Coordinates of C-alpha atoms in Angstrom, one line a residue:
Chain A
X15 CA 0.0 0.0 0.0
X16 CA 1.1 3.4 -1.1
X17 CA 1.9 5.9 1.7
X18 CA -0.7 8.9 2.6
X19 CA 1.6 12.4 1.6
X20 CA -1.5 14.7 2.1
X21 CA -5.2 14.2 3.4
X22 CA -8.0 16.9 2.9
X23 CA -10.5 16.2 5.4
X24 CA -14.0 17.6 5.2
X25 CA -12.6 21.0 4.8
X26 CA -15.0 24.0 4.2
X27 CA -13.9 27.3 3.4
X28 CA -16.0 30.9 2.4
X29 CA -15.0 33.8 1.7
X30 CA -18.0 35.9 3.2
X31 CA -21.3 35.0 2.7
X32 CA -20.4 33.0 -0.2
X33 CA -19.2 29.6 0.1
X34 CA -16.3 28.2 -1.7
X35 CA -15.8 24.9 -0.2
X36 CA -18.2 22.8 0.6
X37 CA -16.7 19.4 3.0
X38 CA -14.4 18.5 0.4
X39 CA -12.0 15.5 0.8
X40 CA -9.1 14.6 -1.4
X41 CA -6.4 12.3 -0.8
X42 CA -3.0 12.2 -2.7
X43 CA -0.9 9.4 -2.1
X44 CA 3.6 8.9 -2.5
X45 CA 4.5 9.3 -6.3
X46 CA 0.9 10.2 -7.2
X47 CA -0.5 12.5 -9.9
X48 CA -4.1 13.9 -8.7
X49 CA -6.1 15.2 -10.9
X50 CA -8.7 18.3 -10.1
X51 CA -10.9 19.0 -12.9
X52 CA -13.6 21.7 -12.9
X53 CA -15.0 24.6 -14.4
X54 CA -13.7 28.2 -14.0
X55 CA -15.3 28.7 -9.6
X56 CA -15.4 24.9 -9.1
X57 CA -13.3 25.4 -6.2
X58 CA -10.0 24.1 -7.2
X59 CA -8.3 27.6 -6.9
X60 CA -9.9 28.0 -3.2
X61 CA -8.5 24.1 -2.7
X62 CA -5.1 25.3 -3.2
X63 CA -5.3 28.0 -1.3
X64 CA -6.7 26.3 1.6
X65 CA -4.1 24.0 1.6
X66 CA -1.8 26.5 1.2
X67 CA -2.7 28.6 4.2
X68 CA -3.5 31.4 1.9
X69 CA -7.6 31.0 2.9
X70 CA -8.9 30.4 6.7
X71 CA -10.2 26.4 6.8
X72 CA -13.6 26.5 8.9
X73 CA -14.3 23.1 9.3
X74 CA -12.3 19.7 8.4
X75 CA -8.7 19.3 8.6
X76 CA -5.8 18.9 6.2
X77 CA -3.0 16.3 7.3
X78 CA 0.2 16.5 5.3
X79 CA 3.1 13.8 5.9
X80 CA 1.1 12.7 8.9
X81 CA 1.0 16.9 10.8
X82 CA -2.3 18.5 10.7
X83 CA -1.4 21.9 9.1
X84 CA -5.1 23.5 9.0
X85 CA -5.0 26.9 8.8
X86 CA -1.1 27.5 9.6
X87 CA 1.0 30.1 8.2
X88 CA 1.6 30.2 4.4
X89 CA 5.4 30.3 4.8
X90 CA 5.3 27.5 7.2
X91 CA 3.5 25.6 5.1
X92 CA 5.7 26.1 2.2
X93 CA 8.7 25.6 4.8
X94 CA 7.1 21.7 5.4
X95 CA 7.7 20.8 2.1
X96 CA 4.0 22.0 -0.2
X97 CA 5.4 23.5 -2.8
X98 CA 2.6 25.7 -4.9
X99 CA 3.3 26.6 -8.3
X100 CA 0.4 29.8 -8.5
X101 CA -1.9 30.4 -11.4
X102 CA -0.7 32.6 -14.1
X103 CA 3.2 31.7 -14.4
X104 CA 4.1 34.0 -11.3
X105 CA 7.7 35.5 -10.8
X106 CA 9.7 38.2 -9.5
X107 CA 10.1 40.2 -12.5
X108 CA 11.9 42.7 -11.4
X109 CA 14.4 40.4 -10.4
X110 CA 16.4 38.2 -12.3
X111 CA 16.3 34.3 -13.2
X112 CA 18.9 33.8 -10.7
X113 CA 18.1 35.7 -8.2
X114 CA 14.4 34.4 -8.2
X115 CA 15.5 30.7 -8.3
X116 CA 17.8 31.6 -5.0
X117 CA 15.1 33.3 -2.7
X118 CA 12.9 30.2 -3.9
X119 CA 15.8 28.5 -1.6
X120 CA 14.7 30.4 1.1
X121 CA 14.5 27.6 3.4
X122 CA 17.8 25.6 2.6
X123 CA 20.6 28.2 2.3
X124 CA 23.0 25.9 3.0
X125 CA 21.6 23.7 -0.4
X126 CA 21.0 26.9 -2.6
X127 CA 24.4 25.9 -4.7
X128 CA 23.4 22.5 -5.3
X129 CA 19.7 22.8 -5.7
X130 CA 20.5 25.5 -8.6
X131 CA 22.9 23.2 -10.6
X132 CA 19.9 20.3 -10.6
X133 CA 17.3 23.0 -11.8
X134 CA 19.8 24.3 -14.4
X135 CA 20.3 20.9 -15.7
X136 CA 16.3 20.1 -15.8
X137 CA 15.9 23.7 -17.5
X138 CA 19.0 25.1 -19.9
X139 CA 17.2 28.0 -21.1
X140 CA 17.3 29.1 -17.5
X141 CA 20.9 28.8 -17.2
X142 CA 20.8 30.6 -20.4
X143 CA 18.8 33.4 -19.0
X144 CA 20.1 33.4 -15.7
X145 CA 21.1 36.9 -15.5
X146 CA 17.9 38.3 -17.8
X147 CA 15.5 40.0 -15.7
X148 CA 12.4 37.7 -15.3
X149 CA 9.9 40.0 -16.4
X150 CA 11.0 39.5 -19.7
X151 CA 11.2 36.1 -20.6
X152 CA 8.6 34.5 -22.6
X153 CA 5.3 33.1 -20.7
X154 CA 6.4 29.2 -21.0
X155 CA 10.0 30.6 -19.8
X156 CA 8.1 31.9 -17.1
X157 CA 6.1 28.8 -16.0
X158 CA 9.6 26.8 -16.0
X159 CA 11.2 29.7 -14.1
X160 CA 8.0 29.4 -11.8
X161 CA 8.3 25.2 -11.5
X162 CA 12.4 25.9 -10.8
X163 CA 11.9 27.7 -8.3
X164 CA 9.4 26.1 -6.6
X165 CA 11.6 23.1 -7.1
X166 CA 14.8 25.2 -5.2
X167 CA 12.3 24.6 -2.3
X168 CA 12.8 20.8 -1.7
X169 CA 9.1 20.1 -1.7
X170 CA 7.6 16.8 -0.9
X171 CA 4.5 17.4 -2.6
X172 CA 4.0 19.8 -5.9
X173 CA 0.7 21.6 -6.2
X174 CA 0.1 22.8 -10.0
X175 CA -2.9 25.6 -10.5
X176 CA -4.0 25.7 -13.9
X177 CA -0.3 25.6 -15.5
X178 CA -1.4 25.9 -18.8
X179 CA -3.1 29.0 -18.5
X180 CA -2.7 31.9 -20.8
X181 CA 0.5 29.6 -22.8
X182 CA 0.4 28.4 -26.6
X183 CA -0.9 25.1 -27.0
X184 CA 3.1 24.0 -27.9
X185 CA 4.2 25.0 -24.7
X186 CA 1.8 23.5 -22.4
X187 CA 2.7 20.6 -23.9
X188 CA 6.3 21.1 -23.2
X189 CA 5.0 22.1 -19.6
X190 CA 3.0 18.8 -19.3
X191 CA 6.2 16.6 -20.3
X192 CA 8.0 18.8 -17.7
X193 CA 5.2 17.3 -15.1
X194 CA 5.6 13.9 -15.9
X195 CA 9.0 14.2 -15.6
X196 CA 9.1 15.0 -12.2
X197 CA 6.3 12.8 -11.0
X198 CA 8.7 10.5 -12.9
X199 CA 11.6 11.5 -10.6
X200 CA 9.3 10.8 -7.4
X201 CA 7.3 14.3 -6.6
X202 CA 3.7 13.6 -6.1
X203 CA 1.4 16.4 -8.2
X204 CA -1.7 17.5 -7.4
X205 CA -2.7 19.5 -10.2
X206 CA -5.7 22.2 -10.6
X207 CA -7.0 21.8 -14.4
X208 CA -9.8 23.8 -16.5
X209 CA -8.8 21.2 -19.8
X210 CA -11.2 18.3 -17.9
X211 CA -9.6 16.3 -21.2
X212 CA -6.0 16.9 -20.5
X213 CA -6.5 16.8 -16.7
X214 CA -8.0 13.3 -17.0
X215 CA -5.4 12.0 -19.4
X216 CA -2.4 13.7 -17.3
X217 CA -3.6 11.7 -13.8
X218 CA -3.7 8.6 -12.0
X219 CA -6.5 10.0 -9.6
X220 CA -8.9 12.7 -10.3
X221 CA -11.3 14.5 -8.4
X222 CA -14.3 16.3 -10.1
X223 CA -15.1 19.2 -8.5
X224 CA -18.2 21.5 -8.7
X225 CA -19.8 24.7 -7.2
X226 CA -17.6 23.9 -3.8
X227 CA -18.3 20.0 -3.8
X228 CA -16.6 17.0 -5.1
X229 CA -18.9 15.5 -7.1
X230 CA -17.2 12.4 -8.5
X231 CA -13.9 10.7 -7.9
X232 CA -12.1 7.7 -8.9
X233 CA -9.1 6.8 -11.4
X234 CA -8.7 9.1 -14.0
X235 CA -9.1 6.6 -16.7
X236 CA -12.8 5.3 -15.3
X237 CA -13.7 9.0 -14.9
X238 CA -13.0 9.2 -18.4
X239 CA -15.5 6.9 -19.4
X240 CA -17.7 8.1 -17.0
X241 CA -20.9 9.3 -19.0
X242 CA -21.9 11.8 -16.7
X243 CA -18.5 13.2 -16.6
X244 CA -17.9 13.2 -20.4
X245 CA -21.3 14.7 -21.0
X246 CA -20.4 17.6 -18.7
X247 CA -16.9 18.0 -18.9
X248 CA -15.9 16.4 -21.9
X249 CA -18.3 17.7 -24.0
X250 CA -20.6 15.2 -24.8
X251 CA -19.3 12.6 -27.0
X252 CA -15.6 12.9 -27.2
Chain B
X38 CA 32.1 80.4 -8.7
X39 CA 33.8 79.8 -5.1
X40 CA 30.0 80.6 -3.8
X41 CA 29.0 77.8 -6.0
X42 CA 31.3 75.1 -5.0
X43 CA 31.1 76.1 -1.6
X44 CA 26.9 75.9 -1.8
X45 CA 27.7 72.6 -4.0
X46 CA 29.9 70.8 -0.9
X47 CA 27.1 72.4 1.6
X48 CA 24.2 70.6 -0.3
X49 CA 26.0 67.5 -0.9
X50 CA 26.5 66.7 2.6
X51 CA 23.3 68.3 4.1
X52 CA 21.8 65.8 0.5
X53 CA 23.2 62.6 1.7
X54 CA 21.4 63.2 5.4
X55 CA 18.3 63.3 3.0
X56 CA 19.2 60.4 0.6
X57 CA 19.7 58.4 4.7
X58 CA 16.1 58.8 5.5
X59 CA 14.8 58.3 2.6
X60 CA 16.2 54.9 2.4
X61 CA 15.3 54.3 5.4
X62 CA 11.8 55.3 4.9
X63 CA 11.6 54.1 1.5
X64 CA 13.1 50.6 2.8
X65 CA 9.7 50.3 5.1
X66 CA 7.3 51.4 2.4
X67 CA 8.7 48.7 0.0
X68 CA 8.4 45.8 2.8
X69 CA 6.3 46.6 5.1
X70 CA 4.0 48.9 2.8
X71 CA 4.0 51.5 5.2
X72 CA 4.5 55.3 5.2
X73 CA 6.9 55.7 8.1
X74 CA 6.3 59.4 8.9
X75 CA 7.6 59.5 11.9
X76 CA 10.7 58.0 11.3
X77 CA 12.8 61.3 10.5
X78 CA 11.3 61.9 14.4
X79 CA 12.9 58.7 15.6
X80 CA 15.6 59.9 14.3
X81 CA 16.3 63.3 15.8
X82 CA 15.1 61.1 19.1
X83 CA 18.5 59.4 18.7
X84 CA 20.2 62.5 17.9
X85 CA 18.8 63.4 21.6
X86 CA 20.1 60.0 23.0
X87 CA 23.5 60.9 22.0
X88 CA 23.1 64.2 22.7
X89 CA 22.7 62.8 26.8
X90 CA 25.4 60.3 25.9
X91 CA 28.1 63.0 25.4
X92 CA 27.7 64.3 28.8
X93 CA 29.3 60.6 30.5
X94 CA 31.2 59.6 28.4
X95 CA 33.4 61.0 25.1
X96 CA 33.8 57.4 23.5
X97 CA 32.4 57.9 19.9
X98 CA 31.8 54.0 19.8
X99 CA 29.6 53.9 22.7
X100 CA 27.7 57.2 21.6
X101 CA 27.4 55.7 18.0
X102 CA 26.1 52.1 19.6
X103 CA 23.6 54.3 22.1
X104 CA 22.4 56.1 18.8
X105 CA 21.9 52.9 16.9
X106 CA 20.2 50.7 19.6
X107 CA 17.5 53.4 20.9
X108 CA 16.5 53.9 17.6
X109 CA 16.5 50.1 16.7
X110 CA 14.5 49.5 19.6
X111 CA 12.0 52.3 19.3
X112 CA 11.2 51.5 15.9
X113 CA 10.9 47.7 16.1
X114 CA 8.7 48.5 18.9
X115 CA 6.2 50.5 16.9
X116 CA 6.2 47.3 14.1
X117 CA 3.0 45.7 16.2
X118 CA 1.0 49.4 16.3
X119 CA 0.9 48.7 12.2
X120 CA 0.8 45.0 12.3
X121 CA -2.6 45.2 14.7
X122 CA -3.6 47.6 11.9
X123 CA -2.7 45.5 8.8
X124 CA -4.8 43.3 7.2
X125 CA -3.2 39.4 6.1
X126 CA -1.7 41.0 2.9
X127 CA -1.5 44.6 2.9
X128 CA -2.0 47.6 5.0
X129 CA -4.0 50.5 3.7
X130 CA -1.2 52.6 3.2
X131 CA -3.3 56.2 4.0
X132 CA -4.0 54.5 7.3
X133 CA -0.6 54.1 8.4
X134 CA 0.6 57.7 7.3
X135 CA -1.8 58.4 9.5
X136 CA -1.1 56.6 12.4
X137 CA 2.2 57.5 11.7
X138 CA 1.6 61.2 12.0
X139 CA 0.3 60.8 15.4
X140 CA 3.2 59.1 16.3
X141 CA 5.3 61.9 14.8
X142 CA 3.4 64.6 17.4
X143 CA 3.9 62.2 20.1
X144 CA 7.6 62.0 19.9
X145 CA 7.8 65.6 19.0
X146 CA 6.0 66.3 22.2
X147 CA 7.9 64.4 24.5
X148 CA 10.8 66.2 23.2
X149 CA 9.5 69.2 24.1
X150 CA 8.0 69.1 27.6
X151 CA 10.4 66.2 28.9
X152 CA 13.7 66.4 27.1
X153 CA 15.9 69.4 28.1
X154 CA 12.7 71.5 28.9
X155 CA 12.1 71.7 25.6
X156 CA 14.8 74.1 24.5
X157 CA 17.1 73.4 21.6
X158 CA 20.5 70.8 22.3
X159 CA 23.6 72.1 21.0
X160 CA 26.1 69.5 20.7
X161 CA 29.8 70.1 21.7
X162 CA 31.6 72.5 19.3
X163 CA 34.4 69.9 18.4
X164 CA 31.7 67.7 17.0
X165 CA 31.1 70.0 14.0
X166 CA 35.0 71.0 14.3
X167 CA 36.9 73.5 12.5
X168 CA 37.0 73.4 8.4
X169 CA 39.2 70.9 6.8
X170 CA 38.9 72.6 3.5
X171 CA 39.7 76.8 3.4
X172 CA 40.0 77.9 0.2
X173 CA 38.5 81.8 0.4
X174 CA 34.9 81.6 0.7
X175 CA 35.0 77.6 0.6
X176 CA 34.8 76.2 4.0
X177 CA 34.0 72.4 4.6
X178 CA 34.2 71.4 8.3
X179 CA 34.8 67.9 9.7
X180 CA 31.3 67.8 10.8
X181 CA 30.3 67.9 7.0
X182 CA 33.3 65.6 5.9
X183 CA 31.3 63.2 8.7
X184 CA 28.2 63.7 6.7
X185 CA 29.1 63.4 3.5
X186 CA 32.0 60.5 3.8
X187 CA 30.0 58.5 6.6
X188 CA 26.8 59.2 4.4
X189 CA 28.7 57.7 1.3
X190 CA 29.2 54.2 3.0
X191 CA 26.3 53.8 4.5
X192 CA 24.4 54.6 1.2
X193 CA 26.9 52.0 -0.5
X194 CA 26.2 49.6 2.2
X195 CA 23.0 49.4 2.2
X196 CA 22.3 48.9 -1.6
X197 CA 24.9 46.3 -1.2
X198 CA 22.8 44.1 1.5
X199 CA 20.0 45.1 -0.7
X200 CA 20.8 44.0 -4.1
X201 CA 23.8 41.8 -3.5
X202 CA 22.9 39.5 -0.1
X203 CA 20.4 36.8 0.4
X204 CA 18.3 38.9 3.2
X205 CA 18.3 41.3 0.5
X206 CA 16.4 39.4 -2.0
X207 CA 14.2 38.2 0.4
X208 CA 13.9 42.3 0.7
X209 CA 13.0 42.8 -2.5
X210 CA 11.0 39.4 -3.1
X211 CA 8.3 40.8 -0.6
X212 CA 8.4 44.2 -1.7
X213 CA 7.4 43.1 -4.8
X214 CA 4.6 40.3 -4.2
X215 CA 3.8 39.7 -0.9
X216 CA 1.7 36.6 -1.9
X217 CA 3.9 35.1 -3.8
X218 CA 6.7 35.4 -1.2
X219 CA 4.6 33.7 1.1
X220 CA 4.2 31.1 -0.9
X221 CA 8.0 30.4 -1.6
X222 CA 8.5 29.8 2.1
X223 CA 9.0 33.4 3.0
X224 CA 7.9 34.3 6.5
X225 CA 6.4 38.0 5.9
X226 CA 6.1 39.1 9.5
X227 CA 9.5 38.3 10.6
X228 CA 10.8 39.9 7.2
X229 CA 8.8 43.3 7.9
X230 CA 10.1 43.8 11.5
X231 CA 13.6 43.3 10.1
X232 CA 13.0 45.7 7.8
X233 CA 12.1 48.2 10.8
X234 CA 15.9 46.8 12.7
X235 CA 17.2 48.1 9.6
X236 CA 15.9 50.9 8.7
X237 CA 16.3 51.7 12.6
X238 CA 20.1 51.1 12.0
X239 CA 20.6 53.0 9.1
X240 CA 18.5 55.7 11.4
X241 CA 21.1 55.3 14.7
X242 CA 23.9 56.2 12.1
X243 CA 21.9 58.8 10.5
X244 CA 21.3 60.9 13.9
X245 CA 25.2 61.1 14.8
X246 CA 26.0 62.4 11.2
X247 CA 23.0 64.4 11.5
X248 CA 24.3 66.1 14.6
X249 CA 28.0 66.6 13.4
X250 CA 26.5 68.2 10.8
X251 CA 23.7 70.5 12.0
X252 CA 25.6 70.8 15.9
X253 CA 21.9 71.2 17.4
X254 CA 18.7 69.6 17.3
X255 CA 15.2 70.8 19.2
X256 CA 12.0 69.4 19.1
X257 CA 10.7 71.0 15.7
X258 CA 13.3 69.7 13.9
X259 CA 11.6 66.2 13.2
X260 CA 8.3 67.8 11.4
X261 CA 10.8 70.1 10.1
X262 CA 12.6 67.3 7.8
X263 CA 10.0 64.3 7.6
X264 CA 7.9 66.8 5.3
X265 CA 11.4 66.8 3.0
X266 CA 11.9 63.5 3.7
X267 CA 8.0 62.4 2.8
X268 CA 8.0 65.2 -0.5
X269 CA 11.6 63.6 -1.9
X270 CA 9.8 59.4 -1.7
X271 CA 7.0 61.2 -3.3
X272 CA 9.3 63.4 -6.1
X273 CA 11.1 60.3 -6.7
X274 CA 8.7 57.8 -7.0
X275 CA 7.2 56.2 -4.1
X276 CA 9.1 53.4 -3.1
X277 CA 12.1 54.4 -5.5
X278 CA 15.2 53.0 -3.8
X279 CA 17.6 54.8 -6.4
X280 CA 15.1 57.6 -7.5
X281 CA 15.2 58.5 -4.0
X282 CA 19.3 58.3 -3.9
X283 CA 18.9 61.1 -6.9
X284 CA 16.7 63.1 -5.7
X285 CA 17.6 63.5 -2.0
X286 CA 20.9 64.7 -2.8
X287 CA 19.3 67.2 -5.5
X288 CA 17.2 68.3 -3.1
X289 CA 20.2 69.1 -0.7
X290 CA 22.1 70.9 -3.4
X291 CA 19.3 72.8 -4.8
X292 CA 18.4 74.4 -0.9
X293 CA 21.9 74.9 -0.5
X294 CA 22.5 76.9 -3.6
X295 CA 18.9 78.9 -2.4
X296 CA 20.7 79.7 0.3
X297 CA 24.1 80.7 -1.2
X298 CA 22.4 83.0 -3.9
X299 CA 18.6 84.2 -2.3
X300 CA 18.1 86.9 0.0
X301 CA 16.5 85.3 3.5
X302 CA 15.7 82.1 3.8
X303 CA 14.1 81.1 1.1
X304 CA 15.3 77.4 1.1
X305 CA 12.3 76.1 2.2
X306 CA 10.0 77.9 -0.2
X307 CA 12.1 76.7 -3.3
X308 CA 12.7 73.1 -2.1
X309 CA 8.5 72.8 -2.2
X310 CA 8.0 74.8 -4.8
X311 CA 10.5 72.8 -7.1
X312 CA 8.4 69.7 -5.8
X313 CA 5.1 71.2 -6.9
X314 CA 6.0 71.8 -10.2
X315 CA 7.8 68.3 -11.0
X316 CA 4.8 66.8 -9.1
X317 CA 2.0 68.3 -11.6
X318 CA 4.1 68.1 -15.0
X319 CA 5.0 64.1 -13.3
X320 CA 2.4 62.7 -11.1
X321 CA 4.3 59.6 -10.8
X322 CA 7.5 61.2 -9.6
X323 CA 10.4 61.3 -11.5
X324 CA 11.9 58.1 -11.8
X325 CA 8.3 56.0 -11.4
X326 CA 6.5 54.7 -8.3
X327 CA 7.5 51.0 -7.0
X328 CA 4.9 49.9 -4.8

């Protein structure tokens, strides 16, 4: 049996009077890829962040490598080893490659050097770039800069939200292999996905999330055949 | 010409007092997305602390330390008053200046009833000194040479931790997305109150140069500069580390020379006015806002 890396327990969350989560539970499990597939306000954005510390947990717990970390500090969090790559290909752009990649470190100084020759080797055109200021790379150069740094932070588990947002269809793809490849090398991935299609083909597990609830589950591959989810998600008969 | 270079020296050294606090000041705005107006105050509050130093003992080391530790402390220990006030992500910045402002009468207060009954401190005549420099009208004295040599390193220092040390990108990481720094592991509390140490040290530095240069302080003088000190961030560009660099020391140079070549004192009166007019042809400030 595979070991439990993080548990989402029953969690609700709202921001206000509306609510965003409604008693979801998720599970992802060692060398896992999960799957969350939903429309744009599903809740797989509010999920994250939850799990991130970024949005107060009401009810329900989230366990991660066996600590409950409901509702502790984002940096904390991030220090224990979840490492978020955020919607929209986020970086420092007034800073360079290099410089982002080494405060992405933040919480190994002493394995900065080291963790910096790995990412460089998984992602030459960083190297390349490495003393270009990151606002002006291209958007995929971005996303990699984003997943390198992210990656400078030793995480145990990789959370993904919507990395193929806003990219050419070329480069998600690239993005994609980059996923696998790390899952490949043994980080777990749950990953936030509009694309129900390339969300299902891309996990092991998938959760389908809507207006706040998880409304189905299972492997990816019998979710795919799923009627209910192809006629909503999938669009009909695909 | 002599007038001129003498005015030029004058406003350079009086300009790098200016370019101190604004870093300082500009170094809170950036992290802790705060307008720090009563920092200038905190910092004539040290220049008061060495001021009461100087009459036990004569060792600059321990006057310098004295300087640097009260203002450390008393600005570290305002952090929470903002905190309490802040939001998770974000402080509304019109809030803080102010909150700030009251704190700027408070100190300015307590300088006047409690500290030397109010009156103005004069520090000991060999802190300004004699002039190193004499050439006919040109006089530069050591208290100036303090200024503008002791100003120099400081500025270099700092832009070195800044832009060339880890604790500096963390800096400028949160300054820039305080979300996203949070997310890479970077606690944002702990990183805001060390902006306040710093900018507290650069402020304890500040208020000895301040005095070898000026040789007094009273109570007024902390409204006095934070208004210059407030006016250059805004010239600049809110925020602007290096814009600020610029335009203190213009401002220094361009009251200075006021003062070498208009009747009275007009100083004042030109510094603002010159701000007005930058300020409606560009609202942004000259070199752009960073916030």
């Amino acid at each position: 049996m595979k070991k439990n890396v993080l548990r989402v327990e029953g969690i609700s969350v709202s921001y206000g009077p509306i609510q965003a989560l409604d008693d979801v539970s998720i599970e992802v499990d060692e060398g896992e890829i999960v799957s969350l597939v939903g429309a744009n306000g599903a809740g797989k954005t509010s999920l994250l962040r939850a799990i991130m510390g970024l949005q107060k947990v009401h009810t329900g717990r989230i366990v991660f490598m066996g600590n409950d970390i409901t509702n502790t500090s984002t940096d904390k969090v991030a220090g224990s080893g979840i490492g978020l790559i955020p919607e929209g290909h986020l970086v420092f752009s007034t800073m360079t490659v290099l410089e982002n990649l080494q405060v992405g470190g933040y919480h190994y100084p002493q394995e900065v050097s080291s963790s910096l020759e790995s990412v460089f080797e998984s992602f030459p055109v960083l190297y390349k770039r490495r003393n270009q200021i990151a606002g002006t790379l291209s958007g995929g150069e971005q996303q990699m800069l984003s997943i390198g740094r992210t990656l400078m932070s030793k995480p145990k588990l990789l959370m993904a939200d919507e990395p193929s947002l806003g990219l050419a269809p070329k480069v998600i793809s690239e993005i994609f292999n980059i996923l696998r490849d790390l899952n490949e090398k043994g980080y777990p991935i749950l990953l936030a996905e509009q694309n129900a299609k390339k969300a299902l083909e891309f996990g092991d597990h998938a959760y389908v999330m809507e207006t706040g609830r998880v409304l189905f589950q299972g492997p990816a591959k019998e979710l795919m055949g799923n009627p209910k989810v192809r006629h909503a998600y999938l669009g009909g008969n695909v | 010409m002599e007038i001129f270079v003498a005015q030029l020296l004058n406003g350079l050294s009086l300009g790098s007092i200016y370019v101190l606090l604004v870093l300082g000041f500009n170094l809170m705005l950036v992290v802790a997305k705060i307008i720090q107006f009563a920092y200038p105050h905190l910092v004539v509050l040290s220049m008061y602390v060495c001021w009461g130093m100087l009459k036990y003992t004569n060792n600059m080391f321990l006057v310098v330390l004295a300087s640097i530790v009260s203002c450390v402390i008393v600005n570290v220990a305002i952090e929470p008053i903002f905190r309490a006030l802040s939001k998770k992500h974000g402080l509304d910045i019109n809030v803080s200046f102010v909150v700030s402002i009251s704190i700027a009468l408070l100190i300015t207060d307590v300088m006047s009833h409690a500290l030397n009954y109010g009156f103005p401190i004069a520090f000991p005549t060999d802190w300004v000194g004699k002039s190193v420099l004499n050439f006919g009208l040109i006089t530069f004295s050591v208290g100036q040479a303090y200024a503008l040599i002791g100003g120099i390193a400081a500025v270099a220092l700092f832009f070195y931790l800044l832009y060339r040390t880890r604790q500096g990108r963390v800096f400028r990481a949160l300054s820039e997305n305080s979300v996203l720094a949070s997310i890479i592991g970077i606690p944002v509390v702990k990183t805001r109150i060390l902006s306040y140490a710093i900018a507290g040290l650069l402020g304890g530095v500040t208020a000895v140069l301040f005095a070898r240069l000026l040789g007094s302080a009273s109570p007024s003088l902390g409204d006095f500069v934070a208004m210059k000190v407030v006016a250059v961030s805004i010239l600049a560009g809110l925020g602007n580390l290096k814009g600020g660099l610029v335009c203190g020391l213009l401002l220094g140079i361009a009251e200075s020379l006021a003062m070498g070549y208009l009747p009275g004192s007009w100083s004042n009166a030109i510094a603002f006015m010159m701000i007005l007019i930058i300020m409606l042809i560009k609202p942004e400030g000259l070199f752009g806002i960073q916030i």
